[in-house]
Amino acid sequence: MRIAEPSVAAVPPVEKQDLLKVLACGAVDDGKSTLLGRLMADAGLVPEDQMEAVAAASGEGGFDYALLLDGLSAEREQGITIDVAYRYFATARRSFIVVDAPGHEQFTRNMATGASACDVAVLLVDGRKGLLPQTRRHAAIATLMGIRDIVLAVNKMDLVGHDEQVFRAIVDAFRSHANSLGLVVHPIPVSAALGENVVHPAAAMPWYAGPPLLSLLETLAPVRPSCGSLRFPVQRVCRPNLDFRGYQGTVAGGRVRRGDTVVALPGGQPSRITRIVTFDGDLEEAGVGEAVTLVLDREIEAGRGTVFACPENPPAAVDHLVARLVWLSDMPLATGRELLMRLGNDLVPCRITALRNRLDIVRLVEDPATMLETNDIGTASIATARPVVVERYDDNRSLGSFLLIDRLTNQTLAAGMVMEAVNAAANVYWQNFDTETADRPTARRQKPAILWLTGPSGAGKSTVANALERRLTAAGCHAYVLDGDNVRHGLNRDLGFSPPERAENVRRLAEVAHILADAGLIAIVAAIAPYARDRANARALARDVPFYEIFVDTPLDVCAARDPKGLYRRARQGLVENFTGVGSPYEPPEAPDLRLDGSSETPEQEADRILALLVTKGHILAA
Amino acid sequence: MLEAEAIHILRETEAVFRRPVLLYSIGKDSSVLLHLARKAFYPGPIPFKVVHVDTTWKFREMIAFRDEQARALGLDLVVHTNEEGLAAGLSPVTHGAGLYTHAMKTVALRQVLDRLGADAAIGGARRDEEKSRAKERIFSVRAPGHRWDPKMQRPEPWGLANTQLVEGETMRVFPLSNWTEHDVWAYIRAEAIPVVPLYFARERPVVRRGDNLIMVDDDRLPLEPGEVPQMMRVRFRTLGCYPLTAAIRSDAETLDAVIAELHGTRRSERAGRLIDGERSESIEAKKMEGYF
């Protein structure tokens, strides 16, 4: 038994040397473990006692380099790699982490997991077999996970007579596949068994002028982390005493500088960074990957799950997103089932509302699908129980990637990549969501209703509606304001102010309010609706949804004195036709469900009274 | 960014678990872990108990170092020994490494975690130490009874961990997963972290047994006929129970010399651990029973 002499000295890596994370993948039996074993052994990186142990364990066929790698006994029994393994080594040029991913199709999930952390991929192909479906599958998964450079290592060249034509044919076939994926291909002919073009050049293949594998890996560029705008997901709050409150976490995008103004999401409360604290002293600034503690100039509502971001370009806080899923579990995807989403530092209940397609990763086409099983990749719509701060995976991996976890078994079901964040607070809601679980605020249970705020222009309807919506949202309820003026910019842009047009305006508002309530929301309509018969019609259109007419009773002279939009003045000048209260009548409700005194009550007091009504009528628990 | 990654993992552990503990083995990796924990929670204190499973066969210098560190850093130190094993007189000398390690380390660890109600235990294991550890997760779930099932390990794409536990399950957390032996020593040097003096070469009394140099730390080590301890310049690359951990001949008396020696070495780190070698997958087998 021959023990390979170290041909390259194991060189001490310099501090802070750059690091390349390499995914090793390819179909089973293409010789991946042998290649990696050979790479480390020829580079002189395997300790002698391990070489001796492997030499003792190798059978008749000579030194088995693969035995340097397969770590679990189940793997050695089956002679295959099952789980992702991490190898660490360094040369004089740089440090490497090699993520060794299994080749079997049934372990695609492990391959995807390995790829998520890597800069480049070494994809092995058996020179005798050429491209296999699994080769294409691995190339596609690596691409999906964000890898752009692929080293195509055509192995076992010694078994095909070191034939350049064989190599060229495989490379050409792969390039056409890779081009459609947008990959950069670096082809190398190798023999792992003989150590050709692994660490040393191969005399048997003079037609190959490129570098051996190790030299190539020393020159490829790592994927740069997102360096755009500041993203700081809070991990925990550090409050050792009353005088110190720091937000601890790792910078996930951009840079944070002392004195910067940031917004805390969701919510958007602004504050200023007064200190960037570390054990080794305060910093002036910190960049991506640095674990620091931020101190703010004021007390704000923030905790684990909050993301501090730059105010100019904040990420979205949404409760609906479209994502690519790699299905990891033996439990198939079931839409509608309640799951947990781990995204950034947040953990939030969610549901898959629809499966859009399943990706055929060999043919690279998206097929319609009704379910995903282990190792499948597909696109799905997901709704979360409350807003989460997300970004597209392509823009920021930290805020664009997540896990889906089964609530009953705690199994990790899927790895997800955000393709699209949808701000759907206004149109997605499920009643009864999660009501049986303890972590859901009971305040979120609500019975939908339509609140119709009527009163002349300037009475304060929109102001009260906004205060009310804010208070309901803060209490964990879902509410939406339909503002009569705003709706006239879109839905009702074709309508004027004549009585029949006003009737149609009210009818449309009533129908939309009904749809919102039907979707589970508390719909707040702020519209003059001057005619009693139109308001009666609106109440009828509410059908089985409770309808409350709320009269914002502000005397006309007060409204005209406020005149927030200058309309009274213009109406009196004859510039606005059919203006309620000037050229057109306002018919006050005779028996409103609630009357607000717009001349003496503040908007907050008015919102209080509406909330009290909602509590009394059993629509919300408390506010 | 190994330091930042480890700090992130430590903070994560404190944030998501009810009662995490830090397992302190007194070795160099544990020293690094403690230092990182101080950094992670600064300006607050280390927010969890520091647990040492004492087999009663640790080198005396290790115990002295442990107590000094606990005092200097103000650690909330819990020392646990498997009293039944102790009462039964279990010793690595007379009962064989396998049974002894199972009772005094694996069982003792399970006992103290159960006693403290710990749902997470932070350890200093690294993936580069040994082949089966190369596949270990950073957050590694243990079934009730602390059993490790290599087939039930949760994937950690993007370093995102599923830290959800059901009743009875616990988590092992390895913030140093991606560190190599070299990284550990380079960090100890850069941060001036104190380590047990046994890591540095000195004249020490040893006996030669097969390929191994065993230090005679006290009179509990029965000498074989004709065996006479001799003074040799030795140091330890890894520290465990003294009769089970072999020394290496070395002149490396300083950190720089240790690091220089490391670069020239052709032996793997755990080669000095006598219990590892019994079967090639023996760490894997021990882990399945609850060993760290």
Short mmCIF file of N, CA and C in Angstrom, two decimals, chain A residues 357-461:
data_model
loop_
_atom_site.label_atom_id
_atom_site.label_comp_id
_atom_site.label_asym_id
_atom_site.label_seq_id
_atom_site.Cartn_x
_atom_site.Cartn_y
_atom_site.Cartn_z
N ASN A 357 -46.84 26.22 -9.64
CA ASN A 357 -46.28 25.29 -10.62
C ASN A 357 -45.20 24.45 -9.98
N ARG A 358 -44.75 23.45 -10.71
CA ARG A 358 -43.64 22.62 -10.30
C ARG A 358 -42.59 22.72 -11.39
N LEU A 359 -41.34 22.87 -11.00
CA LEU A 359 -40.28 23.06 -11.99
C LEU A 359 -39.72 21.70 -12.38
N ASP A 360 -39.71 21.44 -13.67
CA ASP A 360 -39.01 20.26 -14.16
C ASP A 360 -37.56 20.68 -14.36
N ILE A 361 -36.70 20.26 -13.44
CA ILE A 361 -35.35 20.83 -13.46
C ILE A 361 -34.43 20.14 -14.45
N VAL A 362 -34.91 19.14 -15.13
CA VAL A 362 -34.11 18.57 -16.22
C VAL A 362 -34.45 19.30 -17.52
N ARG A 363 -35.76 19.47 -17.76
CA ARG A 363 -36.17 20.17 -18.98
C ARG A 363 -36.24 21.69 -18.78
N LEU A 364 -36.17 22.12 -17.52
CA LEU A 364 -36.25 23.54 -17.18
C LEU A 364 -37.55 24.20 -17.64
N VAL A 365 -38.66 23.50 -17.43
CA VAL A 365 -39.97 24.11 -17.70
C VAL A 365 -40.83 23.99 -16.45
N GLU A 366 -41.75 24.94 -16.32
CA GLU A 366 -42.64 24.94 -15.16
C GLU A 366 -43.96 24.30 -15.56
N ASP A 367 -44.31 23.22 -14.89
CA ASP A 367 -45.55 22.51 -15.19
C ASP A 367 -46.59 22.86 -14.13
N PRO A 368 -47.87 22.86 -14.55
CA PRO A 368 -48.91 23.02 -13.54
C PRO A 368 -48.84 21.85 -12.56
N ALA A 369 -49.14 22.09 -11.31
CA ALA A 369 -49.01 21.02 -10.33
C ALA A 369 -50.00 21.24 -9.21
N THR A 370 -50.37 20.18 -8.55
CA THR A 370 -51.26 20.29 -7.40
C THR A 370 -50.55 19.92 -6.12
N MET A 371 -49.36 19.31 -6.25
CA MET A 371 -48.63 19.06 -5.02
C MET A 371 -47.13 18.94 -5.24
N LEU A 372 -46.41 19.16 -4.17
CA LEU A 372 -44.96 18.98 -4.19
C LEU A 372 -44.60 17.85 -3.23
N GLU A 373 -43.65 17.01 -3.68
CA GLU A 373 -43.16 15.96 -2.80
C GLU A 373 -41.67 16.17 -2.58
N THR A 374 -41.10 15.29 -1.77
CA THR A 374 -39.68 15.39 -1.44
C THR A 374 -38.84 15.66 -2.68
N ASN A 375 -37.95 16.60 -2.60
CA ASN A 375 -36.99 16.94 -3.66
C ASN A 375 -37.61 17.73 -4.81
N ASP A 376 -38.93 17.98 -4.78
CA ASP A 376 -39.55 18.79 -5.82
C ASP A 376 -39.24 20.27 -5.58
N ILE A 377 -39.24 21.01 -6.68
CA ILE A 377 -39.07 22.46 -6.62
C ILE A 377 -40.27 23.09 -7.30
N GLY A 378 -40.89 24.07 -6.66
CA GLY A 378 -42.07 24.68 -7.25
C GLY A 378 -42.23 26.10 -6.78
N THR A 379 -43.25 26.77 -7.33
CA THR A 379 -43.54 28.14 -6.96
C THR A 379 -44.90 28.19 -6.29
N ALA A 380 -44.97 28.89 -5.16
CA ALA A 380 -46.22 28.92 -4.41
C ALA A 380 -46.49 30.31 -3.87
N SER A 381 -47.78 30.57 -3.60
CA SER A 381 -48.19 31.79 -2.93
C SER A 381 -48.35 31.47 -1.45
N ILE A 382 -47.84 32.36 -0.61
CA ILE A 382 -47.87 32.12 0.83
C ILE A 382 -48.42 33.35 1.51
N ALA A 383 -49.32 33.14 2.46
CA ALA A 383 -49.86 34.25 3.24
C ALA A 383 -49.41 34.07 4.68
N THR A 384 -49.00 35.16 5.30
CA THR A 384 -48.54 35.10 6.68
C THR A 384 -49.56 35.74 7.60
N ALA A 385 -49.54 35.36 8.86
CA ALA A 385 -50.56 35.83 9.81
C ALA A 385 -50.37 37.28 10.18
N ARG A 386 -49.14 37.79 10.00
CA ARG A 386 -48.91 39.21 10.22
C ARG A 386 -47.78 39.63 9.28
N PRO A 387 -47.59 40.92 9.09
CA PRO A 387 -46.58 41.34 8.11
C PRO A 387 -45.17 40.90 8.52
N VAL A 388 -44.40 40.45 7.53
CA VAL A 388 -42.99 40.12 7.74
C VAL A 388 -42.16 40.99 6.81
N VAL A 389 -40.94 41.29 7.24
CA VAL A 389 -40.06 42.15 6.45
C VAL A 389 -39.26 41.26 5.49
N VAL A 390 -39.51 41.42 4.20
CA VAL A 390 -38.86 40.54 3.22
C VAL A 390 -38.30 41.34 2.05
N GLU A 391 -37.39 40.66 1.34
CA GLU A 391 -36.91 41.18 0.07
C GLU A 391 -36.81 40.03 -0.90
N ARG A 392 -36.70 40.35 -2.17
CA ARG A 392 -36.49 39.29 -3.16
C ARG A 392 -35.15 38.62 -2.88
N TYR A 393 -35.12 37.31 -3.07
CA TYR A 393 -33.90 36.54 -2.82
C TYR A 393 -32.73 37.10 -3.61
N ASP A 394 -33.02 37.54 -4.84
CA ASP A 394 -31.95 38.07 -5.69
C ASP A 394 -31.40 39.39 -5.14
N ASP A 395 -32.20 40.09 -4.33
CA ASP A 395 -31.76 41.38 -3.80
C ASP A 395 -31.06 41.24 -2.45
N ASN A 396 -31.53 40.32 -1.64
CA ASN A 396 -30.92 40.14 -0.32
C ASN A 396 -31.22 38.73 0.17
N ARG A 397 -30.18 37.91 0.27
CA ARG A 397 -30.42 36.52 0.64
C ARG A 397 -30.93 36.38 2.07
N SER A 398 -30.45 37.26 2.96
CA SER A 398 -30.85 37.12 4.37
C SER A 398 -32.34 37.35 4.56
N LEU A 399 -32.88 38.36 3.89
CA LEU A 399 -34.31 38.65 4.06
C LEU A 399 -35.13 38.04 2.95
N GLY A 400 -34.48 37.25 2.08
CA GLY A 400 -35.20 36.66 0.95
C GLY A 400 -35.27 35.15 1.03
N SER A 401 -34.79 34.58 2.13
CA SER A 401 -34.82 33.12 2.25
C SER A 401 -35.51 32.73 3.54
N PHE A 402 -36.14 31.57 3.53
CA PHE A 402 -36.88 31.16 4.73
C PHE A 402 -37.04 29.65 4.78
N LEU A 403 -37.45 29.18 5.95
CA LEU A 403 -37.82 27.78 6.13
C LEU A 403 -39.31 27.71 6.38
N LEU A 404 -39.94 26.63 5.92
CA LEU A 404 -41.30 26.34 6.33
C LEU A 404 -41.25 25.14 7.28
N ILE A 405 -41.91 25.27 8.42
CA ILE A 405 -41.83 24.26 9.48
C ILE A 405 -43.24 23.77 9.80
N ASP A 406 -43.38 22.46 9.92
CA ASP A 406 -44.67 21.90 10.28
C ASP A 406 -44.91 22.13 11.77
N ARG A 407 -46.11 22.58 12.11
CA ARG A 407 -46.37 22.95 13.51
C ARG A 407 -46.51 21.74 14.40
N LEU A 408 -46.94 20.63 13.85
CA LEU A 408 -47.20 19.47 14.71
C LEU A 408 -45.93 18.67 14.96
N THR A 409 -45.17 18.43 13.89
CA THR A 409 -43.99 17.57 14.03
C THR A 409 -42.69 18.35 14.14
N ASN A 410 -42.74 19.65 13.89
CA ASN A 410 -41.53 20.49 13.86
C ASN A 410 -40.59 20.14 12.71
N GLN A 411 -41.02 19.30 11.81
CA GLN A 411 -40.17 18.99 10.65
C GLN A 411 -39.95 20.24 9.81
N THR A 412 -38.76 20.35 9.25
CA THR A 412 -38.53 21.40 8.26
C THR A 412 -39.09 20.90 6.93
N LEU A 413 -40.09 21.58 6.41
CA LEU A 413 -40.78 21.10 5.22
C LEU A 413 -40.11 21.59 3.95
N ALA A 414 -39.71 22.85 3.93
CA ALA A 414 -39.23 23.42 2.68
C ALA A 414 -38.26 24.55 2.94
N ALA A 415 -37.39 24.76 1.98
CA ALA A 415 -36.55 25.95 1.94
C ALA A 415 -37.15 26.86 0.88
N GLY A 416 -37.32 28.13 1.21
CA GLY A 416 -38.00 29.03 0.28
C GLY A 416 -37.15 30.23 -0.10
N MET A 417 -37.36 30.69 -1.33
CA MET A 417 -36.69 31.89 -1.81
C MET A 417 -37.75 32.86 -2.33
N VAL A 418 -37.75 34.07 -1.79
CA VAL A 418 -38.79 35.04 -2.14
C VAL A 418 -38.57 35.53 -3.56
N MET A 419 -39.61 35.41 -4.38
CA MET A 419 -39.54 35.93 -5.75
C MET A 419 -40.26 37.27 -5.83
N GLU A 420 -41.28 37.42 -5.00
CA GLU A 420 -42.11 38.61 -5.10
C GLU A 420 -42.76 38.84 -3.74
N ALA A 421 -42.66 40.06 -3.23
CA ALA A 421 -43.35 40.42 -2.00
C ALA A 421 -44.61 41.17 -2.39
N VAL A 422 -45.74 40.72 -1.89
CA VAL A 422 -47.00 41.31 -2.30
C VAL A 422 -47.62 42.00 -1.11
N ASN A 423 -47.84 43.33 -1.23
CA ASN A 423 -48.48 44.00 -0.12
C ASN A 423 -49.97 43.83 -0.23
N ALA A 424 -50.46 42.85 0.47
CA ALA A 424 -51.84 42.44 0.27
C ALA A 424 -52.66 42.61 1.52
N ALA A 425 -52.19 43.49 2.41
CA ALA A 425 -52.92 43.66 3.67
C ALA A 425 -54.38 43.97 3.41
N ALA A 426 -54.66 44.60 2.26
CA ALA A 426 -56.01 45.03 2.00
C ALA A 426 -56.87 43.94 1.39
N ASN A 427 -56.25 42.93 0.80
CA ASN A 427 -57.14 42.00 0.11
C ASN A 427 -56.92 40.53 0.42
N VAL A 428 -56.07 40.24 1.37
CA VAL A 428 -55.96 38.85 1.78
C VAL A 428 -56.20 38.77 3.26
N TYR A 429 -57.13 38.03 3.63
CA TYR A 429 -57.34 37.80 5.05
C TYR A 429 -58.10 36.51 5.21
N TRP A 430 -57.74 35.72 6.17
CA TRP A 430 -58.56 34.55 6.45
C TRP A 430 -59.08 34.66 7.83
N GLN A 431 -60.40 34.60 7.89
CA GLN A 431 -61.03 34.54 9.18
C GLN A 431 -60.69 33.21 9.82
N ASN A 432 -60.73 33.13 11.11
CA ASN A 432 -60.47 31.89 11.85
C ASN A 432 -59.03 31.44 11.74
N PHE A 433 -58.19 32.24 11.09
CA PHE A 433 -56.82 31.80 10.96
C PHE A 433 -56.24 31.60 12.34
N ASP A 434 -55.79 30.39 12.59
CA ASP A 434 -54.94 30.22 13.75
C ASP A 434 -55.61 30.52 15.08
N THR A 435 -56.92 30.56 15.08
CA THR A 435 -57.57 31.03 16.30
C THR A 435 -57.37 30.06 17.45
N GLU A 436 -57.03 28.81 17.13
CA GLU A 436 -56.93 27.83 18.21
C GLU A 436 -55.56 27.89 18.89
N THR A 437 -54.61 28.59 18.30
CA THR A 437 -53.28 28.54 18.90
C THR A 437 -53.04 29.72 19.82
N ALA A 438 -52.18 29.47 20.79
CA ALA A 438 -52.00 30.45 21.86
C ALA A 438 -51.21 31.67 21.42
N ASP A 439 -50.32 31.49 20.42
CA ASP A 439 -49.45 32.60 20.09
C ASP A 439 -50.14 33.67 19.29
N ARG A 440 -51.39 33.41 18.88
CA ARG A 440 -52.08 34.41 18.09
C ARG A 440 -52.80 35.36 19.03
N PRO A 441 -52.61 36.67 18.80
CA PRO A 441 -53.31 37.60 19.69
C PRO A 441 -54.82 37.45 19.54
N THR A 442 -55.50 37.33 20.65
CA THR A 442 -56.94 37.15 20.55
C THR A 442 -57.60 38.38 19.95
N ALA A 443 -56.87 39.53 20.08
CA ALA A 443 -57.44 40.75 19.53
C ALA A 443 -57.68 40.65 18.03
N ARG A 444 -56.95 39.73 17.39
CA ARG A 444 -57.09 39.67 15.94
C ARG A 444 -58.41 39.02 15.52
N ARG A 445 -59.02 38.30 16.42
CA ARG A 445 -60.33 37.74 16.08
C ARG A 445 -61.28 38.91 15.90
N GLN A 446 -61.96 38.95 14.83
CA GLN A 446 -62.87 40.05 14.57
C GLN A 446 -64.01 39.53 13.73
N LYS A 447 -65.15 40.16 13.91
CA LYS A 447 -66.28 39.88 13.04
C LYS A 447 -66.36 41.03 12.06
N PRO A 448 -66.41 40.75 10.77
CA PRO A 448 -66.41 41.86 9.80
C PRO A 448 -67.65 42.75 9.94
N ALA A 449 -67.47 43.98 9.51
CA ALA A 449 -68.57 44.94 9.57
C ALA A 449 -68.32 46.04 8.55
N ILE A 450 -69.37 46.77 8.23
CA ILE A 450 -69.20 47.97 7.40
C ILE A 450 -69.56 49.17 8.27
N LEU A 451 -68.60 50.08 8.37
CA LEU A 451 -68.84 51.32 9.11
C LEU A 451 -68.94 52.44 8.07
N TRP A 452 -70.12 53.06 7.98
CA TRP A 452 -70.29 54.09 6.94
C TRP A 452 -70.30 55.46 7.60
N LEU A 453 -69.25 56.21 7.38
CA LEU A 453 -69.14 57.55 7.95
C LEU A 453 -69.72 58.55 6.96
N THR A 454 -70.80 59.19 7.34
CA THR A 454 -71.42 60.17 6.46
C THR A 454 -71.38 61.54 7.12
N GLY A 455 -71.41 62.56 6.29
CA GLY A 455 -71.36 63.94 6.80
C GLY A 455 -70.88 64.82 5.67
N PRO A 456 -71.10 66.12 5.80
CA PRO A 456 -70.71 67.02 4.71
C PRO A 456 -69.20 67.09 4.53
N SER A 457 -68.79 67.63 3.43
CA SER A 457 -67.37 67.81 3.16
C SER A 457 -66.75 68.65 4.27
N GLY A 458 -65.61 68.21 4.79
CA GLY A 458 -64.95 68.96 5.86
C GLY A 458 -65.41 68.57 7.24
N ALA A 459 -66.35 67.59 7.33
CA ALA A 459 -66.85 67.19 8.64
C ALA A 459 -65.80 66.44 9.44
N GLY A 460 -64.81 65.87 8.76
CA GLY A 460 -63.74 65.14 9.45
C GLY A 460 -63.86 63.63 9.28
N LYS A 461 -64.61 63.20 8.26
CA LYS A 461 -64.83 61.77 8.03
C LYS A 461 -63.52 61.02 7.78
#
